Short mmCIF file of C-alpha atoms in Angstrom, two decimals:
data_model
loop_
_atom_site.label_atom_id
_atom_site.label_comp_id
_atom_site.label_asym_id
_atom_site.label_seq_id
_atom_site.Cartn_x
_atom_site.Cartn_y
_atom_site.Cartn_z
CA UNK K 1 29.13 -69.38 -0.09
CA UNK K 2 27.08 -68.94 -3.27
CA UNK K 3 28.70 -70.22 -6.45
CA UNK K 4 29.08 -68.63 -9.89
CA UNK K 5 30.50 -70.36 -12.98
CA UNK K 6 31.94 -68.13 -15.72
CA UNK K 7 32.27 -69.69 -19.18
CA UNK K 8 34.20 -68.63 -22.31
CA UNK K 9 35.12 -70.58 -25.43
CA UNK K 10 38.87 -70.12 -25.03
CA UNK K 11 40.98 -69.26 -21.95
CA UNK K 12 42.39 -66.15 -23.64
CA UNK K 13 38.93 -64.64 -23.22
CA UNK K 14 38.54 -65.83 -19.64
CA UNK K 15 41.88 -64.40 -18.54
CA UNK K 16 42.20 -61.52 -20.99
CA UNK K 17 38.73 -60.23 -21.85
CA UNK K 18 37.76 -60.54 -18.18
CA UNK K 19 41.18 -59.83 -16.65
CA UNK K 20 40.90 -59.05 -12.95
CA UNK K 21 37.13 -59.52 -12.83
CA UNK K 22 37.10 -63.13 -11.63
CA UNK K 23 39.60 -62.30 -8.88
CA UNK K 24 37.44 -59.39 -7.74
CA UNK K 25 34.26 -61.51 -7.73
CA UNK K 26 36.01 -64.32 -5.80
CA UNK K 27 36.08 -61.99 -2.78
CA UNK K 28 32.29 -62.21 -2.71
CA UNK K 29 31.39 -65.57 -4.29
CA UNK K 30 32.93 -68.95 -5.08
CA UNK K 31 34.00 -68.51 -8.69
CA UNK K 32 34.77 -71.32 -11.15
CA UNK K 33 36.14 -70.59 -14.63
CA UNK K 34 35.24 -72.95 -17.47
CA UNK K 35 36.99 -72.87 -20.85
CA UNK K 36 39.19 -74.92 -23.17
CA UNK K 37 42.72 -75.90 -22.18
CA UNK K 38 44.31 -73.52 -24.72
CA UNK K 39 47.82 -74.98 -24.52
CA UNK K 40 48.05 -74.60 -20.76
CA UNK K 41 46.60 -71.09 -20.66
CA UNK K 42 43.68 -72.22 -18.49
CA UNK K 43 46.05 -73.10 -15.63
CA UNK K 44 47.54 -69.63 -15.99
CA UNK K 45 44.05 -68.12 -15.58
CA UNK K 46 43.58 -70.14 -12.40
CA UNK K 47 46.85 -68.82 -11.01
CA UNK K 48 46.38 -65.19 -12.03
CA UNK K 49 42.72 -64.90 -11.04
CA UNK K 50 42.99 -67.18 -7.98
CA UNK K 51 39.96 -69.27 -8.97
CA UNK K 52 39.23 -72.92 -9.67
CA UNK K 53 39.08 -73.83 -13.37
CA UNK K 54 37.54 -76.72 -15.31
CA UNK K 55 38.50 -77.55 -18.90
CA UNK K 56 35.75 -78.11 -21.47
CA UNK K 57 36.86 -77.92 -25.09
CA UNK K 58 34.67 -75.79 -27.38
CA UNK K 59 35.25 -74.81 -31.00
CA UNK K 60 34.64 -71.40 -32.57
CA UNK K 61 33.19 -72.91 -35.75
CA UNK K 62 29.98 -74.85 -36.48
CA UNK K 63 30.95 -78.41 -35.43
CA UNK K 64 27.77 -80.33 -34.47
CA UNK K 65 29.37 -83.48 -33.05
CA UNK K 66 31.98 -81.60 -30.99
CA UNK K 67 29.31 -79.14 -29.89
CA UNK K 68 27.08 -81.94 -28.56
CA UNK K 69 30.03 -83.40 -26.65
CA UNK K 70 30.72 -79.98 -25.13
CA UNK K 71 27.05 -79.57 -24.08
CA UNK K 72 27.20 -82.97 -22.33
CA UNK K 73 30.44 -82.03 -20.55
CA UNK K 74 29.03 -78.68 -19.46
CA UNK K 75 25.82 -80.34 -18.25
CA UNK K 76 27.88 -82.72 -16.09
CA UNK K 77 29.87 -79.81 -14.64
CA UNK K 78 26.73 -77.83 -13.81
CA UNK K 79 24.93 -80.81 -12.24
CA UNK K 80 27.97 -81.59 -10.08
CA UNK K 81 28.78 -78.01 -9.01
CA UNK K 82 25.17 -76.79 -8.59
CA UNK K 83 25.96 -73.09 -9.23
CA UNK K 84 23.55 -70.28 -8.43
CA UNK K 85 24.63 -68.52 -11.64
CA UNK K 86 26.18 -69.58 -14.94
CA UNK K 87 27.48 -66.50 -16.76
CA UNK K 88 28.88 -66.93 -20.28
CA UNK K 89 30.82 -64.76 -22.70
CA UNK K 90 31.72 -65.30 -26.40
CA UNK K 91 29.20 -66.69 -28.94
CA UNK K 92 29.88 -70.45 -28.90
CA UNK K 93 30.32 -70.63 -25.12
CA UNK K 94 27.04 -68.75 -24.76
CA UNK K 95 25.04 -71.12 -26.93
CA UNK K 96 26.47 -74.32 -25.44
CA UNK K 97 26.51 -73.26 -21.78
CA UNK K 98 23.08 -71.63 -21.79
CA UNK K 99 21.57 -74.79 -23.31
CA UNK K 100 23.44 -77.03 -20.85
CA UNK K 101 22.57 -74.77 -17.90
CA UNK K 102 18.88 -74.86 -18.78
CA UNK K 103 18.99 -78.66 -18.98
CA UNK K 104 20.77 -78.71 -15.59
CA UNK K 105 18.14 -76.33 -14.16
CA UNK K 106 20.60 -73.67 -13.09
CA UNK K 107 18.35 -70.88 -11.72
CA UNK K 108 20.25 -67.88 -13.15
CA UNK K 109 21.59 -68.28 -16.70
CA UNK K 110 23.33 -65.10 -17.84
CA UNK K 111 24.98 -64.36 -21.17
CA UNK K 112 26.95 -61.25 -22.11
CA UNK K 113 26.82 -60.19 -25.77
CA UNK K 114 30.02 -58.46 -26.91
CA UNK K 115 29.26 -58.35 -30.62
CA UNK K 116 27.18 -60.16 -33.22
CA UNK K 117 29.38 -61.78 -35.93
CA UNK K 118 26.24 -63.19 -37.56
CA UNK K 119 25.21 -59.70 -38.74
CA UNK K 120 27.73 -60.01 -41.59
CA UNK K 121 26.51 -63.49 -42.61
CA UNK K 122 24.29 -64.02 -45.67
CA UNK K 123 21.73 -66.53 -46.95
CA UNK K 124 21.25 -69.91 -45.30
CA UNK K 125 24.16 -69.35 -42.93
CA UNK K 126 22.48 -66.21 -41.57
CA UNK K 127 19.18 -68.08 -41.12
CA UNK K 128 20.95 -70.83 -39.18
CA UNK K 129 22.85 -68.36 -37.00
CA UNK K 130 19.66 -66.39 -36.28
CA UNK K 131 17.99 -69.60 -35.05
CA UNK K 132 20.99 -70.43 -32.84
CA UNK K 133 21.03 -66.87 -31.43
CA UNK K 134 17.35 -67.02 -30.53
CA UNK K 135 17.87 -70.44 -28.91
CA UNK K 136 20.70 -69.02 -26.79
CA UNK K 137 18.54 -66.12 -25.61
CA UNK K 138 15.59 -68.42 -24.94
CA UNK K 139 17.75 -70.65 -22.72
CA UNK K 140 19.16 -67.66 -20.82
CA UNK K 141 17.30 -65.89 -18.02
CA UNK K 142 19.11 -62.58 -18.66
CA UNK K 143 21.09 -61.16 -21.59
CA UNK K 144 23.66 -58.40 -21.08
CA UNK K 145 24.59 -56.50 -24.26
CA UNK K 146 27.83 -54.67 -23.51
CA UNK K 147 26.67 -51.52 -25.29
CA UNK K 148 23.39 -49.65 -25.65
CA UNK K 149 23.64 -49.80 -29.44
CA UNK K 150 23.94 -53.57 -29.29
CA UNK K 151 20.82 -53.73 -27.14
CA UNK K 152 18.94 -51.82 -29.86
CA UNK K 153 20.23 -54.20 -32.56
CA UNK K 154 19.09 -57.23 -30.54
CA UNK K 155 15.59 -55.74 -30.23
CA UNK K 156 15.49 -54.78 -33.92
CA UNK K 157 16.29 -58.37 -34.87
CA UNK K 158 13.71 -59.67 -32.38
CA UNK K 159 16.14 -62.10 -30.76
CA UNK K 160 14.47 -61.63 -27.38
CA UNK K 161 12.22 -59.26 -25.42
CA UNK K 162 13.35 -56.07 -23.69
CA UNK K 163 12.63 -57.52 -20.23
CA UNK K 164 15.54 -59.96 -20.66
CA UNK K 165 18.00 -57.24 -21.67
CA UNK K 166 20.17 -55.01 -19.51
CA UNK K 167 23.36 -52.99 -20.04
CA UNK K 168 25.68 -53.03 -17.02
CA UNK K 169 27.17 -49.64 -16.01
CA UNK K 170 27.90 -47.50 -19.11
CA UNK K 171 28.70 -50.51 -21.26
CA UNK K 172 31.82 -52.70 -21.69
CA UNK K 173 32.28 -56.29 -20.49
CA UNK K 174 35.13 -55.48 -18.14
CA UNK K 175 35.93 -51.78 -18.27
CA UNK K 176 39.57 -50.76 -18.39
CA UNK K 177 42.39 -50.44 -15.89
CA UNK K 178 43.26 -46.79 -16.45
CA UNK K 179 46.29 -47.03 -14.16
CA UNK K 180 47.66 -49.73 -16.46
CA UNK K 181 46.79 -47.93 -19.70
CA UNK K 182 48.48 -44.65 -18.86
CA UNK K 183 50.78 -42.76 -21.27
CA UNK K 184 52.79 -41.37 -18.35
CA UNK K 185 54.25 -44.84 -17.78
CA UNK K 186 56.40 -44.42 -20.91
CA UNK K 187 59.35 -42.04 -21.04
CA UNK K 188 60.65 -40.36 -24.19
CA UNK K 189 63.61 -42.77 -24.02
CA UNK K 190 61.24 -45.77 -23.99
CA UNK K 191 59.39 -44.43 -27.00
CA UNK K 192 62.53 -43.57 -28.96
CA UNK K 193 63.91 -47.07 -28.35
CA UNK K 194 60.78 -48.77 -29.71
CA UNK K 195 60.61 -46.42 -32.70
CA UNK K 196 64.22 -47.25 -33.49
CA UNK K 197 63.51 -50.98 -33.21
CA UNK K 198 60.56 -50.66 -35.61
CA UNK K 199 62.49 -48.34 -37.96
CA UNK K 200 60.12 -45.42 -37.36
CA UNK K 201 61.73 -41.97 -37.56
CA UNK K 202 61.18 -39.50 -34.75
CA UNK K 203 59.27 -37.12 -37.04
CA UNK K 204 57.01 -39.84 -38.53
CA UNK K 205 53.31 -39.81 -37.71
CA UNK K 206 52.02 -43.25 -36.68
CA UNK K 207 48.53 -44.61 -37.36
CA UNK K 208 47.99 -47.73 -35.24
CA UNK K 209 45.55 -50.59 -35.55
CA UNK K 210 45.30 -53.23 -32.82
CA UNK K 211 43.24 -56.39 -33.23
CA UNK K 212 42.58 -59.28 -35.58
CA UNK K 213 43.64 -58.55 -39.17
CA UNK K 214 40.41 -59.62 -40.82
CA UNK K 215 37.86 -58.26 -43.29
CA UNK K 216 35.20 -57.56 -40.63
CA UNK K 217 37.58 -55.19 -38.83
CA UNK K 218 37.77 -52.97 -41.93
CA UNK K 219 41.42 -53.81 -42.66
CA UNK K 220 40.87 -53.82 -46.43
CA UNK K 221 39.59 -50.24 -46.26
CA UNK K 222 42.26 -49.16 -43.75
CA UNK K 223 45.16 -50.45 -45.85
CA UNK K 224 43.67 -49.01 -49.04
CA UNK K 225 43.16 -45.60 -47.39
CA UNK K 226 46.71 -45.68 -46.05
CA UNK K 227 48.06 -46.51 -49.49
CA UNK K 228 46.51 -43.25 -50.69
CA UNK K 229 48.15 -41.32 -47.83
CA UNK K 230 51.50 -42.71 -48.98
CA UNK K 231 50.95 -41.18 -52.43
CA UNK K 232 51.50 -37.69 -51.01
CA UNK K 233 53.44 -38.30 -47.79
CA UNK K 234 56.31 -40.58 -46.93
CA UNK K 235 56.50 -39.64 -43.25
CA UNK K 236 53.48 -41.63 -42.07
CA UNK K 237 53.55 -45.21 -40.85
CA UNK K 238 50.74 -47.73 -40.40
CA UNK K 239 51.47 -49.96 -37.40
CA UNK K 240 49.49 -53.21 -37.40
CA UNK K 241 49.44 -55.07 -34.10
CA UNK K 242 47.57 -58.38 -34.29
CA UNK K 243 47.21 -61.67 -36.14
CA UNK K 244 45.71 -62.83 -39.42
CA UNK K 245 42.79 -65.28 -39.34
CA UNK K 246 42.78 -66.50 -42.91
CA UNK K 247 40.75 -69.60 -42.06
CA UNK K 248 37.88 -67.59 -40.54
CA UNK K 249 37.82 -64.17 -42.23
CA UNK K 250 40.57 -63.65 -44.84
CA UNK K 251 41.66 -60.30 -46.26
CA UNK K 252 41.66 -59.50 -49.96
CA UNK K 253 44.81 -60.78 -51.72
CA UNK K 254 45.72 -57.20 -52.74
CA UNK K 255 45.47 -56.10 -49.08
CA UNK K 256 47.83 -58.85 -47.93
CA UNK K 257 50.22 -57.95 -50.74
CA UNK K 258 50.19 -54.26 -49.75
CA UNK K 259 50.93 -55.14 -46.13
CA UNK K 260 53.91 -57.25 -47.21
CA UNK K 261 55.34 -54.84 -49.80
CA UNK K 262 54.63 -51.32 -48.49
CA UNK K 263 57.69 -50.22 -46.53
CA UNK K 264 55.56 -47.75 -44.56
CA UNK K 265 53.36 -50.55 -43.19
CA UNK K 266 54.84 -52.22 -40.11
CA UNK K 267 53.42 -55.58 -39.08
CA UNK K 268 54.25 -56.12 -35.41
CA UNK K 269 52.28 -59.36 -34.97
CA UNK K 270 50.55 -60.40 -31.78
CA UNK K 271 51.73 -58.52 -28.69
CA UNK K 272 50.90 -59.45 -25.11
CA UNK K 273 51.40 -55.84 -24.03
CA UNK K 274 50.09 -53.31 -26.56
CA UNK K 275 50.73 -50.23 -24.42
CA UNK K 276 54.24 -49.44 -25.77
CA UNK K 277 52.80 -49.48 -29.31
CA UNK K 278 50.04 -47.06 -28.36
CA UNK K 279 52.65 -44.89 -26.63
CA UNK K 280 54.53 -44.28 -29.91
CA UNK K 281 51.36 -43.73 -31.96
CA UNK K 282 49.42 -40.60 -32.90
CA UNK K 283 46.13 -41.91 -34.31
CA UNK K 284 44.05 -45.05 -33.87
CA UNK K 285 42.50 -46.31 -37.12
CA UNK K 286 39.63 -48.64 -36.22
CA UNK K 287 37.18 -49.01 -39.16
CA UNK K 288 35.42 -52.15 -37.88
CA UNK K 289 32.11 -53.34 -39.39
CA UNK K 290 30.69 -54.56 -36.09
CA UNK K 291 31.61 -54.57 -32.41
CA UNK K 292 30.18 -55.10 -28.99
CA UNK K 293 32.19 -52.68 -26.94
CA UNK K 294 35.73 -52.54 -28.31
CA UNK K 295 38.50 -52.65 -25.71
CA UNK K 296 40.99 -51.31 -28.25
CA UNK K 297 39.12 -47.99 -28.56
CA UNK K 298 39.02 -47.63 -24.77
CA UNK K 299 42.71 -48.52 -24.53
CA UNK K 300 43.70 -46.00 -27.18
CA UNK K 301 41.62 -43.31 -25.48
CA UNK K 302 43.18 -44.06 -22.09
CA UNK K 303 46.60 -43.77 -23.74
CA UNK K 304 45.68 -40.28 -24.97
CA UNK K 305 45.35 -41.02 -28.70
CA UNK K 306 42.95 -39.44 -31.18
CA UNK K 307 40.76 -42.15 -32.74
CA UNK K 308 39.07 -42.62 -36.09
CA UNK K 309 36.30 -45.19 -35.67
CA UNK K 310 33.24 -46.35 -37.59
CA UNK K 311 29.68 -45.36 -36.74
CA UNK K 312 28.76 -48.64 -35.07
CA UNK K 313 27.54 -49.55 -31.61
CA UNK K 314 30.25 -49.42 -28.98
CA UNK K 315 32.56 -47.23 -31.04
CA UNK K 316 30.01 -44.42 -31.28
CA UNK K 317 29.43 -44.64 -27.52
CA UNK K 318 33.09 -44.44 -26.54
CA UNK K 319 33.91 -41.77 -29.15
CA UNK K 320 32.04 -38.51 -29.48
CA UNK K 321 32.57 -37.09 -32.96
CA UNK K 322 35.24 -34.33 -33.12
CA UNK K 323 35.52 -34.39 -29.34
CA UNK K 324 37.74 -37.37 -28.49
CA UNK K 325 37.84 -38.79 -32.02
CA UNK K 326 36.26 -38.84 -35.45
CA UNK K 327 33.38 -41.10 -36.46
CA UNK K 328 33.16 -42.29 -40.08
CA UNK K 329 30.59 -44.41 -41.97
CA UNK K 330 31.12 -48.18 -42.15
CA UNK K 331 32.88 -49.53 -45.28
CA UNK K 332 33.47 -46.01 -46.61
CA UNK K 333 37.10 -45.89 -47.68
CA UNK K 334 36.86 -42.35 -49.02
CA UNK K 335 35.74 -40.72 -45.77
CA UNK K 336 38.11 -42.95 -43.79
CA UNK K 337 40.99 -41.68 -45.94
CA UNK K 338 39.88 -38.04 -45.59
CA UNK K 339 39.57 -38.30 -41.80
CA UNK K 340 42.93 -40.03 -41.27
CA UNK K 341 44.62 -37.58 -43.64
CA UNK K 342 43.06 -34.61 -41.84
CA UNK K 343 44.48 -35.77 -38.50
CA UNK K 344 47.89 -36.44 -40.06
CA UNK K 345 47.97 -32.97 -41.65
CA UNK K 346 46.40 -30.92 -38.88
CA UNK K 347 48.57 -31.13 -35.74
CA UNK K 348 46.40 -28.70 -33.79
CA UNK K 349 43.21 -30.63 -34.47
CA UNK K 350 44.84 -33.98 -33.65
CA UNK K 351 46.41 -32.71 -30.44
CA UNK K 352 43.17 -31.02 -29.37
CA UNK K 353 41.23 -34.29 -29.79
CA UNK K 354 43.99 -36.30 -28.11
CA UNK K 355 44.00 -33.95 -25.10
CA UNK K 356 40.41 -34.99 -24.28
CA UNK K 357 40.78 -38.70 -25.00
CA UNK K 358 42.05 -39.96 -21.65
CA UNK K 359 39.51 -38.11 -19.48
CA UNK K 360 36.68 -39.45 -21.67
CA UNK K 361 37.68 -42.97 -20.61
CA UNK K 362 38.67 -42.45 -16.97
CA UNK K 363 35.37 -40.69 -16.29
CA UNK K 364 33.18 -43.52 -17.60
CA UNK K 365 34.89 -46.89 -17.97
CA UNK K 366 37.20 -47.70 -15.04
CA UNK K 367 37.06 -51.46 -14.53
CA UNK K 368 36.44 -51.19 -10.78
CA UNK K 369 33.20 -49.34 -11.51
CA UNK K 370 32.07 -51.98 -14.06
CA UNK K 371 32.89 -54.81 -11.63
CA UNK K 372 30.98 -53.19 -8.79
CA UNK K 373 27.90 -52.68 -10.97
CA UNK K 374 28.03 -56.33 -12.09
CA UNK K 375 28.41 -57.43 -8.46
CA UNK K 376 25.24 -55.49 -7.61
CA UNK K 377 23.48 -57.43 -10.39
CA UNK K 378 24.70 -60.77 -9.01
CA UNK K 379 23.62 -59.78 -5.50
CA UNK K 380 20.14 -58.83 -6.67
CA UNK K 381 19.70 -62.13 -8.54
CA UNK K 382 20.94 -64.37 -5.73
CA UNK K 383 19.66 -62.56 -2.65
#
C-alpha cells in the first residue's frame, strides 16, 4: 500500500485542524502522522484517527539549533519510511518537513498554506520570513493555499509560480462536519442552562468571538467597538472563547484591562467544544487581519449565526456581504462598531442574514467533499 506522511508542528493541529481526515485517508493509503508530543496529545491522535504516529518536536518560533535538530529527525523518518507523499500543514512544520523531504528525495512534497503570519511582520524580520517562505515553496513540489484569495497573495508576493499552486475543492483545509455543527442539537433548555451559568440574561444579545485572543485577530478593535456599544446598551454581551498568547502576539494593555473590568465581557477561556457557545450567540465578531480559511467562520455559519468579518481572503469567500454576513474593512474600528451595532439593533436584518448562514456552509464546505477532492489529488500524484 502506498504511504503518506502528514506533518504538523503540534498535535492539536494534526488531530483538530485535520480531524477525521487522516482516518478517512487511511482507508485508501498507509497514513503516518508526525508532530510533537504535546503532553500526550499525539497518542490521542493515533487512537482517534487510527493511524501510526511519530513524535518530532518542532517549535513555533525562530529557534535555529532546535530547527536543525528537527530537520535531521524528519530526514531520518522520511529515509526510513520511504513515503510516496509528505504533506505538511502549519508554517514551521512546512519549512522543516519540506526541506527534510527534499533532502530525503521524497517524490511528492506537498504543503498546505492556511494563512501567512509573515504578512504582518516588518523590517528585517519580514525579509527573513520572506526568504524562509520562498525556501519552503522551492523545496515543495506542490503548494495548496486553502483559499483562492491566499493563492492570489502568494502570487503577488512572488513566493512561487502559478504551476505549483492549487486550491482543493472550494477552499478550506478540512471542510466542516455539518452534522456536528448543527444548531438543532441544542434545546432551549440546554441554551438557558448555559446562559444562566455565564450570567447572561435571556433577553441579552450575544456577540461571540472564538479563537486566539491576539492583536492579529482584531481583538483590540473588537473590544474597543464593543465598549462603545455598552455606552448606549446594557443588554449586549461579548463572549470571548479562546486563550491569550502574550508571548507571541500580546493585546494592548487597555484591551486586557477592558476584558477584565467590563461586566458585559465574558471570558470563557479555551473550550474543547465550542458548539454550545455558538448556540447561545446571535452574532459572530471576527475582525481578523489575516487568515487562510477560518474554521470559526464556517462553524458559526453552520450554527446559523450572522457574522461580521473583515475583508480578507477566506472570510470574504465564506461570507457574502449582506447575504450570510457583513464584511468590514481590516483594522477599521468605526465600521466594525457600526456593523455590529446595526445587527444588535435590527432584529429583522440579523435574523434574515442568520436564516441563510447554515445553507451557505452545507452547500459548499462539507468535510466529506473536501476529503474526497484531496483524495483525488493524492491518487493523481501517485498513480
